[in-house]
Coordinates of C-alpha atoms and ligand atoms in Angstrom, one line a residue:
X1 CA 103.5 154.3 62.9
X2 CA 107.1 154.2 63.6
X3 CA 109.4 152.2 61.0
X4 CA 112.5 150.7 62.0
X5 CA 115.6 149.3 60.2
X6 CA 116.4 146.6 63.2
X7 CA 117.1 143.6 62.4
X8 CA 118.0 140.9 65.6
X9 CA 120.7 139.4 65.1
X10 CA 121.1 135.6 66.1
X11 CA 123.7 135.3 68.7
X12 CA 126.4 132.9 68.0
X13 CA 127.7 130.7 71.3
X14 CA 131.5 131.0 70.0
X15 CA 131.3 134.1 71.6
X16 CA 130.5 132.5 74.8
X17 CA 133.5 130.2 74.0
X18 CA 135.7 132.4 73.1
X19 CA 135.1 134.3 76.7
X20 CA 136.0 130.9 78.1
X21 CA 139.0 130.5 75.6
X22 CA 140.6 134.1 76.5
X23 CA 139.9 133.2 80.6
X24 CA 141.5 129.6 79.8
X25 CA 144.8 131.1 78.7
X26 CA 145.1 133.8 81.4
X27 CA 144.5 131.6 84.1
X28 CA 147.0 129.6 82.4
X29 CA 149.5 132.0 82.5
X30 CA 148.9 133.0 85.9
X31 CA 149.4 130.2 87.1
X32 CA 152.0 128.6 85.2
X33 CA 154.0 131.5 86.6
X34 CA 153.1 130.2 90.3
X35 CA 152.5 126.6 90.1
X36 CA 153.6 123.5 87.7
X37 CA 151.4 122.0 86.2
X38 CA 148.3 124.6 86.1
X39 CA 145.0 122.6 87.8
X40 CA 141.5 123.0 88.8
X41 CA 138.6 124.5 87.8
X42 CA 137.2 127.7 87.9
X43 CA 133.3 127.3 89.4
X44 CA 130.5 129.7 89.0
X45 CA 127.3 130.3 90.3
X46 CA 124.9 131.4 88.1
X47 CA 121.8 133.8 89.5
X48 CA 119.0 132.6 91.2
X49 CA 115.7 133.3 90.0
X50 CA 113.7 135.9 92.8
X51 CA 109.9 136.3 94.3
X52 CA 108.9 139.6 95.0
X53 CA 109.3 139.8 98.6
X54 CA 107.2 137.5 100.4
X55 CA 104.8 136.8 97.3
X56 CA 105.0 133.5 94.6
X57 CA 105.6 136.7 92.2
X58 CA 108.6 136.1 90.1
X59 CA 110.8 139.5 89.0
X60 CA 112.0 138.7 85.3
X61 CA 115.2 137.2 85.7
X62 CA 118.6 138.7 84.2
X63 CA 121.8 136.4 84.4
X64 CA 124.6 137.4 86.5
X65 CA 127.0 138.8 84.3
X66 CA 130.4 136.8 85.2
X67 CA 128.3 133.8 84.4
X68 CA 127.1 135.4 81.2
X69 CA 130.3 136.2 80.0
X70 CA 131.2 132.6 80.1
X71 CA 128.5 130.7 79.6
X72 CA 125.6 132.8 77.8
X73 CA 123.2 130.5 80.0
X74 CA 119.7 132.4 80.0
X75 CA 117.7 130.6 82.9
X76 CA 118.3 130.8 86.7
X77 CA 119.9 127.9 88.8
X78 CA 122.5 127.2 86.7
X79 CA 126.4 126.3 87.9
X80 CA 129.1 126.5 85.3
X81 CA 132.3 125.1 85.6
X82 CA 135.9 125.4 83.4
X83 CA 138.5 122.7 83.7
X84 CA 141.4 124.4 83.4
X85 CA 144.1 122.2 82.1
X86 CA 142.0 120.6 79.7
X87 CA 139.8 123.4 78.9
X88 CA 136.7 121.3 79.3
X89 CA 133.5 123.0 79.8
X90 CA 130.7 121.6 82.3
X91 CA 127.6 122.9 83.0
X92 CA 124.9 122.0 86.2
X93 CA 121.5 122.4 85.4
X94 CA 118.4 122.5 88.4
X95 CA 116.8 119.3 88.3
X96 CA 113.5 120.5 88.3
X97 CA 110.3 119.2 89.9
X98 CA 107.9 117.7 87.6
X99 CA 104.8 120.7 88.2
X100 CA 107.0 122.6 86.6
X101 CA 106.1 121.4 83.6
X102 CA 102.3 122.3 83.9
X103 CA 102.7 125.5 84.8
X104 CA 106.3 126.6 83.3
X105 CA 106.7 124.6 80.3
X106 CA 108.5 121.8 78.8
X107 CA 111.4 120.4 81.2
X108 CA 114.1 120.1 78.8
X109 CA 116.3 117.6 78.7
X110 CA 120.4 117.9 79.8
X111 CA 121.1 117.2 76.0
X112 CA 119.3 120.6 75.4
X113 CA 121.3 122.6 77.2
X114 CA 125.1 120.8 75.8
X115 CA 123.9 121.8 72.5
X116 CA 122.4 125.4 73.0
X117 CA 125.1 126.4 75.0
X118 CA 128.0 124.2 73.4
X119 CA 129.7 122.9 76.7
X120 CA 131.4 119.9 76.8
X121 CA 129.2 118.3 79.4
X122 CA 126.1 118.5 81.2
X123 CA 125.1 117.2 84.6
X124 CA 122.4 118.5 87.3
X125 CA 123.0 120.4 90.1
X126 CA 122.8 117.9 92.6
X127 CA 125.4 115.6 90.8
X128 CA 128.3 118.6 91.6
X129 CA 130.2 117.1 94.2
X130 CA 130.6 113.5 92.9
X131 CA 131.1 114.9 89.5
X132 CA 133.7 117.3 90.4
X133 CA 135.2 114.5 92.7
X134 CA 134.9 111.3 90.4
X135 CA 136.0 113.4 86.9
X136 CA 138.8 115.7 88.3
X137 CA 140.3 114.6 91.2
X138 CA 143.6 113.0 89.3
X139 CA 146.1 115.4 91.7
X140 CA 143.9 115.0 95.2
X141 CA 141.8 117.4 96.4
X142 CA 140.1 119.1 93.5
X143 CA 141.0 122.8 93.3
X144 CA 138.4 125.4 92.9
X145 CA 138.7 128.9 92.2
X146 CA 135.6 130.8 92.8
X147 CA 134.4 134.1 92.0
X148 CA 135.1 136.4 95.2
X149 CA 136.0 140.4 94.5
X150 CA 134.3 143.9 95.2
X151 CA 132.7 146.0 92.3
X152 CA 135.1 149.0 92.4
X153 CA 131.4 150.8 91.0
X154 CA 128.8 149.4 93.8
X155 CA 131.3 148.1 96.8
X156 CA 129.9 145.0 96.6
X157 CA 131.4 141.8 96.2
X158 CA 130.2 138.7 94.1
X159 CA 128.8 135.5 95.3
X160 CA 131.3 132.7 95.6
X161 CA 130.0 129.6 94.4
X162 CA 129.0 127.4 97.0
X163 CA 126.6 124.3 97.5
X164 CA 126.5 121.5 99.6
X165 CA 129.7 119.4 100.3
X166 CA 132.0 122.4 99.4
X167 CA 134.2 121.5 102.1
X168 CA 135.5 118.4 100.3
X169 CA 137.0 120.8 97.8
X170 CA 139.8 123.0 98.3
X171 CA 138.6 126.4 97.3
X172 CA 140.6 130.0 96.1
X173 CA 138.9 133.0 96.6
X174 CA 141.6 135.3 95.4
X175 CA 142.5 134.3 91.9
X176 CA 139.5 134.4 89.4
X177 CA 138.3 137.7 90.1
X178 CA 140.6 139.7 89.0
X179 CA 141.7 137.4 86.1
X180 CA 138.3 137.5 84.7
X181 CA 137.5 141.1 85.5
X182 CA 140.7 141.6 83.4
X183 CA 139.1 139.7 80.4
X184 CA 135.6 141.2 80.4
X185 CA 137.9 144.9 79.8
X186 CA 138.9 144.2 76.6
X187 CA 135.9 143.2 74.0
X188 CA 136.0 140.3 71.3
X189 CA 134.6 141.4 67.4
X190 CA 131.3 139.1 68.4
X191 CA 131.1 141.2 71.6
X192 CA 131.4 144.2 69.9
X193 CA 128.9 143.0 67.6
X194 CA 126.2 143.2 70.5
X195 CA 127.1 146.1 71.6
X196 CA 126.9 147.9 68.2
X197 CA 123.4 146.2 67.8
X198 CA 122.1 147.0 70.9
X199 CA 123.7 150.8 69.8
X200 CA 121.4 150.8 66.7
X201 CA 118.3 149.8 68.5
X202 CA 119.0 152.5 71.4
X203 CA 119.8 155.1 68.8
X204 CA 116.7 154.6 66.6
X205 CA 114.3 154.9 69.8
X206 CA 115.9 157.7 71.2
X207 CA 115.0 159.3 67.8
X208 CA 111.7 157.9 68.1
X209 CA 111.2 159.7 71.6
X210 CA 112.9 163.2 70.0
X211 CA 110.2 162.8 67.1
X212 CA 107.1 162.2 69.6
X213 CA 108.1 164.8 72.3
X214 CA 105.6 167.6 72.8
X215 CA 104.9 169.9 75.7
X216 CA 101.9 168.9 77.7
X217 CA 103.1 165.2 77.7
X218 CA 104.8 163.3 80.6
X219 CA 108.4 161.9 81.1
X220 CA 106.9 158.7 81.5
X221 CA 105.5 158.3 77.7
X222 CA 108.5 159.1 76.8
X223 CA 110.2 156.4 78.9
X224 CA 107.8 154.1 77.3
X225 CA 108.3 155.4 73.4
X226 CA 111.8 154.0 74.0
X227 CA 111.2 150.8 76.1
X228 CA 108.3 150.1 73.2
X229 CA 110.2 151.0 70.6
X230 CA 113.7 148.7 71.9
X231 CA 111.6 146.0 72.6
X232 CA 108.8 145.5 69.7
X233 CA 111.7 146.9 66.6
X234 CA 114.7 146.0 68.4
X235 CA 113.8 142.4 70.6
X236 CA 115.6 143.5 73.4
X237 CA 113.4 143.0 76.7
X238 CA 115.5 144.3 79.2
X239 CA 117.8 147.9 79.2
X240 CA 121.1 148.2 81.0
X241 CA 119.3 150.6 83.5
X242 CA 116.2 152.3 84.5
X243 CA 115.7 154.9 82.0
X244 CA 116.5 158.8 82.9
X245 CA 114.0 160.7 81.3
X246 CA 114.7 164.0 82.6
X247 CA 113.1 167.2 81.9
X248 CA 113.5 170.5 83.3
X249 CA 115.0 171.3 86.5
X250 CA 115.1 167.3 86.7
X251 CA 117.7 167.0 84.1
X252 CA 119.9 168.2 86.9
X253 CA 119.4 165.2 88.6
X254 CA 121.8 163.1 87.9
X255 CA 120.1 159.5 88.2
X256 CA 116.7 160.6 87.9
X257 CA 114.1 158.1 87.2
X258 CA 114.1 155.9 89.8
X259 CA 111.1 154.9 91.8
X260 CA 111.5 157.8 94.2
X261 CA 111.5 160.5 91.4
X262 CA 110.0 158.2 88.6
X263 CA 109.8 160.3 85.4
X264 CA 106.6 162.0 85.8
X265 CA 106.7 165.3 85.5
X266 CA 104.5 167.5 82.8
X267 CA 106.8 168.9 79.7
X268 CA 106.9 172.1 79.2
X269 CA 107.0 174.8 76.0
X270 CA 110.4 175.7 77.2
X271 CA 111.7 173.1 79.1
X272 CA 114.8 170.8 78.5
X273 CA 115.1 167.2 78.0
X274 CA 117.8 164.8 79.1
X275 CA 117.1 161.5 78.0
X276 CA 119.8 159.2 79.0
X277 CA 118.3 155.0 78.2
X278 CA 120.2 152.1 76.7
X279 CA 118.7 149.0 75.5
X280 CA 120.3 145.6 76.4
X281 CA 120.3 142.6 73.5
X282 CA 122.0 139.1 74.9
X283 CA 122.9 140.5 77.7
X284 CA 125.2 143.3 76.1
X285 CA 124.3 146.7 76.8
X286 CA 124.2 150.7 75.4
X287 CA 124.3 153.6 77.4
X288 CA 123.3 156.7 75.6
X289 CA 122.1 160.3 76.1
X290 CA 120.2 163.1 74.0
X291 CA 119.1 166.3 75.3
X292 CA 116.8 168.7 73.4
X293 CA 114.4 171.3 73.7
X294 CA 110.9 169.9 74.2
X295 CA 109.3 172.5 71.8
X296 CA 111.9 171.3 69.3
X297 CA 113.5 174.8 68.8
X298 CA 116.9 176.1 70.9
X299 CA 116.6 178.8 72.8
X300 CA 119.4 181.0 73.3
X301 CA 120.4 179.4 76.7
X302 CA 120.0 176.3 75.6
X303 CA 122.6 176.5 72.7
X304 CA 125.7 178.4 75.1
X305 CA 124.6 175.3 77.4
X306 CA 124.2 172.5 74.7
X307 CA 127.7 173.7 72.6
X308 CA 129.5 173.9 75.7
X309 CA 128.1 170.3 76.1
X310 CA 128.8 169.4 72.5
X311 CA 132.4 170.4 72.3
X312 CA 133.4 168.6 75.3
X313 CA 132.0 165.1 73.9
X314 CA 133.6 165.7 70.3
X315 CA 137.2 167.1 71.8
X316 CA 137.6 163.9 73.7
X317 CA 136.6 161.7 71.0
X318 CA 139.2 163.4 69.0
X319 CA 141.6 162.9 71.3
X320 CA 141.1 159.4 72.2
X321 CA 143.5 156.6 71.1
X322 CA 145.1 153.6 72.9
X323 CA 147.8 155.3 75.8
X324 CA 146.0 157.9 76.4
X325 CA 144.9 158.4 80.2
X326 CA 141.0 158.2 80.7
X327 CA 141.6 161.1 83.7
X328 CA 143.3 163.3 81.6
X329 CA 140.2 163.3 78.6
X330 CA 138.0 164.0 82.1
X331 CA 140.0 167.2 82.6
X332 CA 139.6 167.8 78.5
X333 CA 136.2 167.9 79.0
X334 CA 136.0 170.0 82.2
X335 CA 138.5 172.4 80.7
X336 CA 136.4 172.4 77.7
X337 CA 133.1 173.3 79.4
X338 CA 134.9 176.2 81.6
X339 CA 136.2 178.1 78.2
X340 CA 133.0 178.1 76.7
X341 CA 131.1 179.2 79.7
X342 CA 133.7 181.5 80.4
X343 CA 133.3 183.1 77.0
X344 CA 129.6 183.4 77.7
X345 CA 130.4 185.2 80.8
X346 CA 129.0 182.6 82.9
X347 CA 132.4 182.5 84.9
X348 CA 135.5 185.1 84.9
X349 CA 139.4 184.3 86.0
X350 CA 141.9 182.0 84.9
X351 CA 140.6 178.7 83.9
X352 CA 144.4 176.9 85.0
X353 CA 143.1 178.5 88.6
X354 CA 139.9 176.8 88.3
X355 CA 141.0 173.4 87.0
X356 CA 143.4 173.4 90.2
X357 CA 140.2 174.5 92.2
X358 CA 138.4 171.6 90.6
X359 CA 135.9 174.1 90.1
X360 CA 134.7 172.0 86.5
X361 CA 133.2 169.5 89.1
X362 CA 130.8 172.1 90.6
X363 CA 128.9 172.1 86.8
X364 CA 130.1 168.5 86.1
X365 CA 130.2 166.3 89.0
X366 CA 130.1 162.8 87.7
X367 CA 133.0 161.4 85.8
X368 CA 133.3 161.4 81.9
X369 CA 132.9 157.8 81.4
X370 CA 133.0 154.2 82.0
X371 CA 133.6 150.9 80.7
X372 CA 130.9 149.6 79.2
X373 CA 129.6 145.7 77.8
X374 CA 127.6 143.1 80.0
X375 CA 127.1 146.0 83.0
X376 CA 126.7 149.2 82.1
X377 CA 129.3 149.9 84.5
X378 CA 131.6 147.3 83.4
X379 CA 134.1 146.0 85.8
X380 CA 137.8 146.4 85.4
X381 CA 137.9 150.3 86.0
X382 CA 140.2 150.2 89.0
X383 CA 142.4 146.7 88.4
X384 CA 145.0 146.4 91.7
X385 CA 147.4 148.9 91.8
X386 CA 145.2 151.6 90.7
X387 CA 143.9 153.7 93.2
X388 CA 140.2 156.5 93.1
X389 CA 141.1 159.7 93.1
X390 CA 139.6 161.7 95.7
X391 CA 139.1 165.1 95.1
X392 CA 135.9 166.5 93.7
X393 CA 134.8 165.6 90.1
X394 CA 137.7 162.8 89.5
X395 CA 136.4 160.8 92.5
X396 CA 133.2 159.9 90.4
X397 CA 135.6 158.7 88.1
X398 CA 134.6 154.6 87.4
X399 CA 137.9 154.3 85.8
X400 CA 141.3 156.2 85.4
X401 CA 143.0 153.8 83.6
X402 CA 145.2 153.9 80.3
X403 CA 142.8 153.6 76.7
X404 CA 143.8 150.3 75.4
X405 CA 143.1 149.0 71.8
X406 CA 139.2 146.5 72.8
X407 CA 137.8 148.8 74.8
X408 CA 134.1 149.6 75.2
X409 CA 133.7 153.4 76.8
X410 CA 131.2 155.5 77.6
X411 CA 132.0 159.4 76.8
X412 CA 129.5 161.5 78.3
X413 CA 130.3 165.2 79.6
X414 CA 127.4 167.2 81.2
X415 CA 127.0 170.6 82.4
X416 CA 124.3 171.4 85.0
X417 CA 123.4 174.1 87.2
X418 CA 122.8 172.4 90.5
X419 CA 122.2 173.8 93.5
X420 CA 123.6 171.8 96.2
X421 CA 127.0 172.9 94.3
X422 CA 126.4 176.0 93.3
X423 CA 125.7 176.8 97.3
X424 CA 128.7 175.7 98.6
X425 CA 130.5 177.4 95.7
X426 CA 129.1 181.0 96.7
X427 CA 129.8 180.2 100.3
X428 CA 133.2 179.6 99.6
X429 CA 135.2 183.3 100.0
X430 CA 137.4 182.2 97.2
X431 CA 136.0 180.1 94.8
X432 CA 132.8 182.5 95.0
X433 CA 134.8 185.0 93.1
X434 CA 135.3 182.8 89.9
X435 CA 131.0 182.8 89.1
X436 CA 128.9 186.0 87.7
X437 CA 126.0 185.0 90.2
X438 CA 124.0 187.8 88.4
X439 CA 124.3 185.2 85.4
X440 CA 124.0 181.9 86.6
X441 CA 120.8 183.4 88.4
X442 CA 119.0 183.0 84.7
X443 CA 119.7 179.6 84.9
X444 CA 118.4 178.4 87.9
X445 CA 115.9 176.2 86.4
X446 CA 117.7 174.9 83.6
X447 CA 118.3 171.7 84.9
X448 CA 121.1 170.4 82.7
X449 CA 122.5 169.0 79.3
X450 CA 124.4 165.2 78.5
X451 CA 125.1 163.8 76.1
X452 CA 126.8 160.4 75.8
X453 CA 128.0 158.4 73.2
X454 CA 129.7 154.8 73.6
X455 CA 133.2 154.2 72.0
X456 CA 135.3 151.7 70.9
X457 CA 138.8 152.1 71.2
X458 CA 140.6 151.0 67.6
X459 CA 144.4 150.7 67.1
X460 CA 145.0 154.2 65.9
X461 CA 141.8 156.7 67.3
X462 CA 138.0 155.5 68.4
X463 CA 135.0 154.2 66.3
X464 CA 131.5 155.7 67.6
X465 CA 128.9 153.1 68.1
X466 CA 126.2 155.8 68.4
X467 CA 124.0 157.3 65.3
X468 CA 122.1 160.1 67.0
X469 CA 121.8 163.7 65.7
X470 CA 124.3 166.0 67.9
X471 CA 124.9 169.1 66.1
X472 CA 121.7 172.0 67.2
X473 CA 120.8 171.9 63.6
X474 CA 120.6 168.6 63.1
X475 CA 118.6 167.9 66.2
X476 CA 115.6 170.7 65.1
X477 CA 115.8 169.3 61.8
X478 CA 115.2 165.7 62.8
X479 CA 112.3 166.9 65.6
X480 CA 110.7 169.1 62.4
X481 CA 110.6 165.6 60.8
X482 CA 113.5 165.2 58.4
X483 CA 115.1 162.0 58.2
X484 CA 117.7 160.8 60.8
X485 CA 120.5 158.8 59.6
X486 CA 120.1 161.7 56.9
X487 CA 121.2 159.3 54.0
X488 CA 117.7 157.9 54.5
X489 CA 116.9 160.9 52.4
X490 CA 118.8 160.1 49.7
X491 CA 117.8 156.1 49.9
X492 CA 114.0 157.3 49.8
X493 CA 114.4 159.5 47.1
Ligands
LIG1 N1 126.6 157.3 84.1 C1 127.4 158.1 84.9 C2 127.8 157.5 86.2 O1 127.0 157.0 87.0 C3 126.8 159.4 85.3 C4 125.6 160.0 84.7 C5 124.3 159.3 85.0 C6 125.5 161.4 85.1 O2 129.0 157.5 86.4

């Protein structure tokens, strides 16, 4: 039976508040610098709850995450709204029919929902219009600002709020999104509580799956070690993403596991694993990855790979610190990989040639990290002004910005040997030149190695909020059974 030192913690609404509190004085700002004196609220929509296709089937809901951030509201239907010259809170519940409580449960009463979520005021849905218009209409026309913005990460945009008699409002689509994005960059202690939490719980079931993985099983069981684990030691239902449990030439797969390639291969004596799953607690999320030999034991392939890997991830944590520019740890890590495999004789030539090839994105193609905190890929990577790169390996880049002291980032350099790149690569007169084909032939079935941690940027350096076993020996000793975090040991003893 696994153990587990998980403890849930209870999640206090001042966090909630103080999202509001930090949006409240930069909308202030903003627009005390463009109109005297600042009015009108900012109005969210909260997600609505969804039927599986044409079916009465209802998909678990998850809360949008803007209206998360501010409001920590758990059920569907919701509308929240921030007045924001007097910094009043309001929230609209869904009046809601009275079946539902024979077959959903108790319909709780508006007081409920003041006092769980501590907003100012509660009112249904369909009182919006007259509340908005009898309560804040002191200058005219109330003025709402309303989420409208693209994900820099998906291209799409949020959902403005909108309901019926919208029009007697007068409505800003440019303002909030960017203002809040801005907020959501830069994480709060009670944030960075979750985060760390949901860190622990990740980290101890990611061990969980390195203990319990043996050739002959599938990816799938492990997939389900971890969600088991998360959920029944850790309380967290959801994860920030479908799990990548990768093994073999699959680990080359960049986001593997989804329902068209959905974890199910056989491990094999031999094989690799690349286990990249993050559990999500309150809504804040990890995002972590562990790759190991399935039969517990590096081979010798596996260790040029895996320390090429490993000395990447732990140059760039040493080198990260508030200034420093998120592209230039990418090329770090790339230059990183290309010395050791160059030492292994993987490659040949001058690694200043390669970098200005951006022949690093032919064995990582995916950027070193991203924000992380309510999404996995956190907004705020590309704020106006800054611009995706666009040549290969720095155009997967979810952020090039400037570390700043609050930050939540995911650092997570891979090597793979894939060979949709490797292809062009040989094809290429002049960048063919720069590979010992005879060598990368033995590992055309290696699949690949990550492995991510997620940091918080401090005043001076970083603080890693994962606990996993990184180091080769470490990693056998923890499959062979020894304790992992190793002062377990001494604690037991
Ligand atoms: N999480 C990273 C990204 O999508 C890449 C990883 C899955 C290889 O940017």
């Amino acid at each position: 039976m696994a153990t587990s030192s998980l403890a849930p913690p209870e999640v206090p609404m001042e966090l909630h508040t103080g999202n509001r509190d930090r949006l409240i004085t930069a909308l202030r700002a903003h627009l005390s610098a463009t109109a005297s004196p600042p009015r009108g609220l900012a109005l969210l929509q909260g997600g609505e709850e969804q039927t599986r296709h044409c079916t009465d089937h209802l998909e678990l809901f998850r809360q949008e995450s803007y209206f998360a951030y501010l409001f920590g509201v758990r059920e569907p239907g919701f509308y929240g709204a921030i007045d924001i010259a007097s910094g009043q809170s309001i929230l609209f519940a869904p009046r809601l029919p009275p079946d539902y409580a024979v077959w959903m449960g108790e319909i709780k009463p508006l007081s409920h929902f003041k006092d769980r979520y501590k907003v100012d005021l509660v009112f249904y849905v369909d009182e919006i219009v007259q509340v908005l218009q009898d309560r804040f209409s002191e200058h005219g026309k109330p003025l709402l600002f309303l989420l409208y913005g693209k994900s820099a990460d998906s291209g799409n945009y949020s959902k403005p709020a909108s309901f019926e008699g919208i029009e007697k409002f007068e409505t800003d689509l440019g303002t909030l999104h960017p203002i809040l994005t801005e907020c959501r960059v830069i994480k709060s202690e009670m944030e960075l509580a979750l985060i760390q939490y949901a860190n622990d719980v990740s980290s101890e079931a990611h061990i969980e799956v390195m203990r319990q993985a043996k050739p002959g099983m599938k990816e799938y069981q492990l997939e389900s070690i971890f969600l088991h684990h998360s959920y029944r030691h850790g309380a967290c239902r959801h994860c920030s993403y479908t799990c990548i449990c990768a093994t073999g030439e699959n680990s080359s797969i960049l986001h593997y596991g989804h329902t068209a390639a959905p974890n199910d291969r056989t491990l094999n004596d031999g094989d690799m694993a690349l286990m990249d799953m993050g559990a999500e607690y309150n809504f804040y999320g990890s995002d972590i990855t562990c790759s190991y030999p399935i039969n517990g034991k590096f081979n010798s392939n596996q260790t040029i790979v895996y320390n090429a890997v490993l000395k990447a991830h732990n140059a760039v944590i040493s080198h990260m610190q508030p200034g420093v520019k998120w592209i230039d740890m990418h090329k770090l890590a790339e230059q990183t990989i290309l010395e050791s495999l160059k030492k292994e004789k993987i490659i040949h030539g001058d690694i200043a040639d390669m970098m200005a090839r951006r022949l690093g994105a032919v064995f990582m193609p995916h950027g070193l990290g991203h924000l992380l905190g309510i999404d996995t890929h956190d907004p705020g990577g590309y704020p106006e002004g800054l611009e995706r790169p666009n040549e290969p390996g720095l155009s997967s880049l979810r952020t090039i910005r400037e570390l700043k002291e609050g930050m939540v980032i995911t650092v997570e350099p891979g090597c793979y040997f894939i060979d949709a790149l490797l292809r062009p690569a040989r094809d290429d007169p002049i960048s063919s030149k720069f590979f010992n084909w005879e060598e990368i032939e033995k590992y055309k079935s290696f699949g690949g190695v990550r492995i991510e941690s997620d940091l918080y940027v401090t005043g001076q350096g970083c603080k890693n909020l994962t606990n996993c076993p990184r180091e080769i020996w470490e990693i056998e000793a923890v499959m062979a059974g020894a304790p992992w975090p190793p002062h377990a040991a001494a604690t037991k003893a």
